[in-house]
PDB file of C-alpha atoms and ligand atoms in Angstrom:
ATOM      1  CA  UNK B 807      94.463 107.648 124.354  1.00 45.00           C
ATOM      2  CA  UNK B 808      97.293 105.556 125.630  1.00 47.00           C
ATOM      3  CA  UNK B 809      99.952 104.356 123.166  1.00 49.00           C
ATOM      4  CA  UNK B 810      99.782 100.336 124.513  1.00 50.00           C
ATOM      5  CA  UNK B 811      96.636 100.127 122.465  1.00 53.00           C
ATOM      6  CA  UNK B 812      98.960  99.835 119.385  1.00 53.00           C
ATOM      7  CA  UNK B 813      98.275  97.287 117.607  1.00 62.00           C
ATOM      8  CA  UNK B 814     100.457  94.806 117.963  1.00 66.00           C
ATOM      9  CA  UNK B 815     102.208  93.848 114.174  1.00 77.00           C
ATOM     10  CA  UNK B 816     102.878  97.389 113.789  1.00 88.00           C
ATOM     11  CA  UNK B 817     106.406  98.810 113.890  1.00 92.00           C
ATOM     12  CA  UNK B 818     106.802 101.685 115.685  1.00 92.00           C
ATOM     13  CA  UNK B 819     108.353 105.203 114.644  1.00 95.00           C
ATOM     14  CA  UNK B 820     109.202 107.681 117.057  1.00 96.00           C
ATOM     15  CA  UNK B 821     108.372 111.669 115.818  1.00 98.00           C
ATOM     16  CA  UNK B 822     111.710 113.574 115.359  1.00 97.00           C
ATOM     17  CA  UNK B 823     111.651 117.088 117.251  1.00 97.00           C
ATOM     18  CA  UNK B 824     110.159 119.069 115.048  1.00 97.00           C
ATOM     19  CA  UNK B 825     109.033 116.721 112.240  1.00 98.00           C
ATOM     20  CA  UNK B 826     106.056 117.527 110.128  1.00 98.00           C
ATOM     21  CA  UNK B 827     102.932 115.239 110.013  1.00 98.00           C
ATOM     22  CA  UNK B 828     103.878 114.007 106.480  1.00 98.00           C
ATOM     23  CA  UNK B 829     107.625 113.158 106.978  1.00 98.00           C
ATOM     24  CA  UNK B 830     106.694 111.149 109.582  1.00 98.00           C
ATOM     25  CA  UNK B 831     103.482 109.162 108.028  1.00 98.00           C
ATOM     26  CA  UNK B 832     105.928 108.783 105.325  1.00 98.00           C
ATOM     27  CA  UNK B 833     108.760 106.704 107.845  1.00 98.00           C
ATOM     28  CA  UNK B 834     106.071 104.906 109.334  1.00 97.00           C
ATOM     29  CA  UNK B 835     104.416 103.385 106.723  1.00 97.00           C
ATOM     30  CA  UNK B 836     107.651 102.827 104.641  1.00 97.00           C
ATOM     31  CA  UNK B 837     109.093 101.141 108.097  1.00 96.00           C
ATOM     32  CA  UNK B 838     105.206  98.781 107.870  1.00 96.00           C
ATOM     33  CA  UNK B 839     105.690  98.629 103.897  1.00 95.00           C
ATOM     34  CA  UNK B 840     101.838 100.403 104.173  1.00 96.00           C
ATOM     35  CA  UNK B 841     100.674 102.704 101.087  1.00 97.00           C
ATOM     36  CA  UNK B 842      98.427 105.858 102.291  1.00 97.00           C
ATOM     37  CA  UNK B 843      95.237 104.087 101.360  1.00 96.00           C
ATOM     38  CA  UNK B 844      96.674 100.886 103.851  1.00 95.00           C
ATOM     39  CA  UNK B 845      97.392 103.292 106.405  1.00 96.00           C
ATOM     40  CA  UNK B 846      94.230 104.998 105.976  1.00 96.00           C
ATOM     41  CA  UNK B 847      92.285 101.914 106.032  1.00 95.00           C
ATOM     42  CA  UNK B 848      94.051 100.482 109.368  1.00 93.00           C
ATOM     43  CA  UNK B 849      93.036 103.655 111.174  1.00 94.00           C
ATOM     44  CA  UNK B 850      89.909 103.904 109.684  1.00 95.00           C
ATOM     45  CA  UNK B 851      90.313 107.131 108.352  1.00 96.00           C
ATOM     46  CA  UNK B 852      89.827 106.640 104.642  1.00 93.00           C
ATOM     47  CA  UNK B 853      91.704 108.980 102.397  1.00 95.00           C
ATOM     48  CA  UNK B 854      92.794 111.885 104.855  1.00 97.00           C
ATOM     49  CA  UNK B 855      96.412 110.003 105.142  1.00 98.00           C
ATOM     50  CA  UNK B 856      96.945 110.987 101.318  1.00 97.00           C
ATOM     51  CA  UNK B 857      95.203 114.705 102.094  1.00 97.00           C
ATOM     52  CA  UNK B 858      97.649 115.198 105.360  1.00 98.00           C
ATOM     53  CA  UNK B 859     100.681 114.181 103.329  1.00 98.00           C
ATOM     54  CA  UNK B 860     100.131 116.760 101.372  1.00 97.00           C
ATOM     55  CA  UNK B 861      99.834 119.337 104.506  1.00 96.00           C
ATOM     56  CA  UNK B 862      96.073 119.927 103.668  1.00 95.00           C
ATOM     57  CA  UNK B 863      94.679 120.272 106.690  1.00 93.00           C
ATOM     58  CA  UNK B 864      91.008 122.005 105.830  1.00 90.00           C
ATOM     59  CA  UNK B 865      89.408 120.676 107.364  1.00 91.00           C
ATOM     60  CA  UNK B 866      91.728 120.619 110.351  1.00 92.00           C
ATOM     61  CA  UNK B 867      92.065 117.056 112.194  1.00 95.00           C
ATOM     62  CA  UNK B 868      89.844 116.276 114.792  1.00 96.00           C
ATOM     63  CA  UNK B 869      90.731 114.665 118.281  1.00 97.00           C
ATOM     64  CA  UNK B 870      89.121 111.382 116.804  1.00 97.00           C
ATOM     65  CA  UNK B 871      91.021 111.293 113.481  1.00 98.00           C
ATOM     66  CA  UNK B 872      94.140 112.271 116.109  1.00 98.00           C
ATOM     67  CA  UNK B 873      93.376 109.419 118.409  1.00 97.00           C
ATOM     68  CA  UNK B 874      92.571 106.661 115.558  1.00 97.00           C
ATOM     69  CA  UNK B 875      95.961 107.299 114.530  1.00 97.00           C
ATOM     70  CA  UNK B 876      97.556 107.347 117.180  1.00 97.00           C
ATOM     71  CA  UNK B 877      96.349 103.826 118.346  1.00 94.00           C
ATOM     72  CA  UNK B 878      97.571 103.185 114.611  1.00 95.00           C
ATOM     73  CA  UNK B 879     101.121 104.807 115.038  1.00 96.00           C
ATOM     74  CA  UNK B 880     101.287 104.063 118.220  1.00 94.00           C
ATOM     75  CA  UNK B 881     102.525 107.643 119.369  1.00 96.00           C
ATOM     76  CA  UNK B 882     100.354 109.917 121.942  1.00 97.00           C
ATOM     77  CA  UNK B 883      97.725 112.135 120.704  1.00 98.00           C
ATOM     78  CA  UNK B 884      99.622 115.001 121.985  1.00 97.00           C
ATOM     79  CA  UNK B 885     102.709 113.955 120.613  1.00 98.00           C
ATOM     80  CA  UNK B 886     101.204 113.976 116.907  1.00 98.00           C
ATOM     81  CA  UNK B 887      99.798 117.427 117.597  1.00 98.00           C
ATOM     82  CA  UNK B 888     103.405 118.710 117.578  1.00 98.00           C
ATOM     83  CA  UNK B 889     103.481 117.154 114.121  1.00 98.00           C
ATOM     84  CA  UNK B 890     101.063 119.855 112.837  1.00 97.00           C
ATOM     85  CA  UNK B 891     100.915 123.566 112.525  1.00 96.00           C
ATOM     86  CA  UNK B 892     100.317 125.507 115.718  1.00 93.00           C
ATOM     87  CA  UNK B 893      96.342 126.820 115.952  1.00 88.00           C
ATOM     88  CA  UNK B 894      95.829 129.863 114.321  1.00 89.00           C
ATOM     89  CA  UNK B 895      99.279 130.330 112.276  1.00 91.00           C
ATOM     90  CA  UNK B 896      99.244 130.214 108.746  1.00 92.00           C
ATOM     91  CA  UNK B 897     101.226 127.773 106.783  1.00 93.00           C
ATOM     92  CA  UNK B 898     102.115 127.127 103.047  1.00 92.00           C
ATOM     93  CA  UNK B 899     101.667 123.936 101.606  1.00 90.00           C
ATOM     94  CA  UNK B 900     104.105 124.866  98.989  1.00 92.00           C
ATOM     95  CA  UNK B 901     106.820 125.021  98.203  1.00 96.00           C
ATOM     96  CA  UNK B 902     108.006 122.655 100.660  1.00 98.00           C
ATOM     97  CA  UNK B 903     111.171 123.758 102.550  1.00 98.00           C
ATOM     98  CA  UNK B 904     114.105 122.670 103.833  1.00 98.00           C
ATOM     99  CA  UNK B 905     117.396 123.715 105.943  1.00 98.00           C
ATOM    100  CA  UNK B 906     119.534 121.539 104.888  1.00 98.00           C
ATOM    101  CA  UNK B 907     122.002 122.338 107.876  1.00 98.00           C
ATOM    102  CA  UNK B 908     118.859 121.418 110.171  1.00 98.00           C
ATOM    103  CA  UNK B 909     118.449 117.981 108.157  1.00 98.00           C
ATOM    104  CA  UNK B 910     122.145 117.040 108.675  1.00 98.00           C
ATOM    105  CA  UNK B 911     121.416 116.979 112.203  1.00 97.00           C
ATOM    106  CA  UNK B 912     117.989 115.200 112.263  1.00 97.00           C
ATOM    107  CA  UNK B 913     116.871 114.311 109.030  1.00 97.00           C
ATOM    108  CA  UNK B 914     113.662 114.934 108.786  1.00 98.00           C
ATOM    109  CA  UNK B 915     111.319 117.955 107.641  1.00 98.00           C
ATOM    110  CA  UNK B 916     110.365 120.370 109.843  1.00 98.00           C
ATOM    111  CA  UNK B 917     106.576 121.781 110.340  1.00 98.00           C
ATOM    112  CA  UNK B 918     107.960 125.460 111.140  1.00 97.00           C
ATOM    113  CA  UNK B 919     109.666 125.419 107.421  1.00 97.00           C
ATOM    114  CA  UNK B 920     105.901 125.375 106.102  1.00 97.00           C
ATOM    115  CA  UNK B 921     104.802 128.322 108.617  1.00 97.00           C
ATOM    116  CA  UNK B 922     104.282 131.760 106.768  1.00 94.00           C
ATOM    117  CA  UNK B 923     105.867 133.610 109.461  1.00 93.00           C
ATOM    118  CA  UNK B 924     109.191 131.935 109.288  1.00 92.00           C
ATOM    119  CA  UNK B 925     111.856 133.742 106.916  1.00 86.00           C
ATOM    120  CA  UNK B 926     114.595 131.933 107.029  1.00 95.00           C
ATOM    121  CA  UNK B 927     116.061 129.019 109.928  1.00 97.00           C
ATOM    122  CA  UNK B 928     116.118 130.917 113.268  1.00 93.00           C
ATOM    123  CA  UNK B 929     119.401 128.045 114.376  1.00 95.00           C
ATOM    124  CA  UNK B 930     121.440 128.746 111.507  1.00 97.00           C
ATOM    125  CA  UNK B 931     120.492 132.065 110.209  1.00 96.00           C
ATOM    126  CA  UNK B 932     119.974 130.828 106.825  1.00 97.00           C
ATOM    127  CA  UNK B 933     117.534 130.987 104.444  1.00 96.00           C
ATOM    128  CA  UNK B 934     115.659 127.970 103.483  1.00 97.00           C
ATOM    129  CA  UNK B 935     115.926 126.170 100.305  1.00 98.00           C
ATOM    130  CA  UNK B 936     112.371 125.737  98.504  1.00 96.00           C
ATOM    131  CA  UNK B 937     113.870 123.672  95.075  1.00 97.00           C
ATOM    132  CA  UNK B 938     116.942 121.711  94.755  1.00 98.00           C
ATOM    133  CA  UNK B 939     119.928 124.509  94.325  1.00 98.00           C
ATOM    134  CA  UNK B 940     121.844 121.889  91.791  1.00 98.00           C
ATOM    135  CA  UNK B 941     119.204 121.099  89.146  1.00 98.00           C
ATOM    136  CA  UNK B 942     116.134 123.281  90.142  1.00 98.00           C
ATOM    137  CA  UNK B 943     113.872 121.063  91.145  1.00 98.00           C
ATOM    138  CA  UNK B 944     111.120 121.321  93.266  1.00 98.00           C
ATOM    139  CA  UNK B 945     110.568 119.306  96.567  1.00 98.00           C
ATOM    140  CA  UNK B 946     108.836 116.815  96.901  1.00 97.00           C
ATOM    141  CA  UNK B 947     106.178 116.073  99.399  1.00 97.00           C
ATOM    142  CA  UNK B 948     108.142 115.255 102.849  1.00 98.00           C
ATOM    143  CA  UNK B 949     106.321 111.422 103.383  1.00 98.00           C
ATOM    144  CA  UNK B 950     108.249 110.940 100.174  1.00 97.00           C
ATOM    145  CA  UNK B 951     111.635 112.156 100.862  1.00 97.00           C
ATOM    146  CA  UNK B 952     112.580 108.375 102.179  1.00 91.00           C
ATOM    147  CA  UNK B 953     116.108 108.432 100.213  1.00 94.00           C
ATOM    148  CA  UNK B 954     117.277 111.700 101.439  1.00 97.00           C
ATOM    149  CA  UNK B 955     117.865 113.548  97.778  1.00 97.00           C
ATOM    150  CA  UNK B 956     117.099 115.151  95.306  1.00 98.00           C
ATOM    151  CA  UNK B 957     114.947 112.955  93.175  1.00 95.00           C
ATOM    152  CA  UNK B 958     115.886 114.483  89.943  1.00 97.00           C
ATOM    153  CA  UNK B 959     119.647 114.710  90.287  1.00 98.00           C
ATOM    154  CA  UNK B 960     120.369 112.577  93.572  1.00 97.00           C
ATOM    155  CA  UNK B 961     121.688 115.679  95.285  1.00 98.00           C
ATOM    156  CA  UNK B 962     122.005 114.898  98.727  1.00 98.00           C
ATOM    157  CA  UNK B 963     119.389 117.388 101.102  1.00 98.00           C
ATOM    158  CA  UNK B 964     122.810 117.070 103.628  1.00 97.00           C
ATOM    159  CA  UNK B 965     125.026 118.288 100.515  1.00 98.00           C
ATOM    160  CA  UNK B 966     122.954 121.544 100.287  1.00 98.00           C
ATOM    161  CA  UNK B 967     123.953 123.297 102.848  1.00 97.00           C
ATOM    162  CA  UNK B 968     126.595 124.916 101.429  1.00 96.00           C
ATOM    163  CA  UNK B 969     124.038 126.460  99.250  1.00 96.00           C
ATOM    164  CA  UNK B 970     121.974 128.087 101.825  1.00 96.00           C
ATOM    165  CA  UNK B 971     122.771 132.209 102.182  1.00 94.00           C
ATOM    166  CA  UNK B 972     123.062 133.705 105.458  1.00 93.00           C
ATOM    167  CA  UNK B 973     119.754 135.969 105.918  1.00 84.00           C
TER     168      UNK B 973
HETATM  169 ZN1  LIG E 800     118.527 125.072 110.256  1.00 89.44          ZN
HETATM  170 ZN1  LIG E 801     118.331 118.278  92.020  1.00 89.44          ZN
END
């Protein structure tokens, strides 16, 4: 499925490298002003935006859902596969993770935060953060971390790096 068949009053949103699945439905439809149900109705997919958001991915996509949105998004299907969780490795769908370090470089959430196997950031050596290390909270779902902080005390993600331990 070729990206041209975008259609055409769409913006487009590039994937970050790296960036999960819902971090990046959550740019593109804030860049097309589009709730999940809008999204889900323009790609014909019904409520599985709201269900991918939220990392559930039983059942797991399949190459039609991946190609209706990518005519949507207008980003190749094997583009959005990098989006998801490798085949066969386990992931958490909470709590949601960040390296803050990572973020101040490309901010965006990263799919191998939310893999089982990963311990800590393998570029910085540091542990990842799984609530807010200012007020406690917990993160929220990546398509809805638009703003770039903490939604309960407006700690910046970028500010807490200096609260991530070497590992
Ligand atoms: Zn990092
Ligand atoms: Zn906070």
């Amino acid at each position: 499925m070729e990206a041209e068949n975008i259609k055409p009053w769409l913006f487009r949103v590039q994937p970050y490298q790296g960036e999960s699945l819902s971090h990046f439905l959550g740019r593109f439809r804030q860049a097309n002003d589009l709730t999940p149900t809008g999204l889900g109705k323009a790609a014909g997919l019904g409520g599985a935006i709201a269900r991918w958001e939220k990392f559930r991915f039983n059942p797991p996509l399949s190459q039609q859902q991946l190609e209706a949105l990518a005519v949507v998004v207008g980003v190749d299907v094997d583009r959005l596969v990098q989006t998801l969780p490798p085949a066969g490795v386990g992931m958490k769908m909470e709590p949601i993770r960040l390296c803050a370090a990572c973020y101040i470089k490309s901010p965006c959430h990263k799919i191998e935060w939310q893999l089982k196997v990963m311990q800590g950031c393998d570029r910085h050596k540091l542990s990842l953060l799984s609530e807010c290390p200012n007020c406690g909270a917990r993160f929220k779902f990546p398509a809805l971390w638009v703003d770039g902080w903490c939604q309960r005390c407006f700690m910046t993600f970028a500010d807490m790096a200096t609260h991530q331990k070497y590992y």
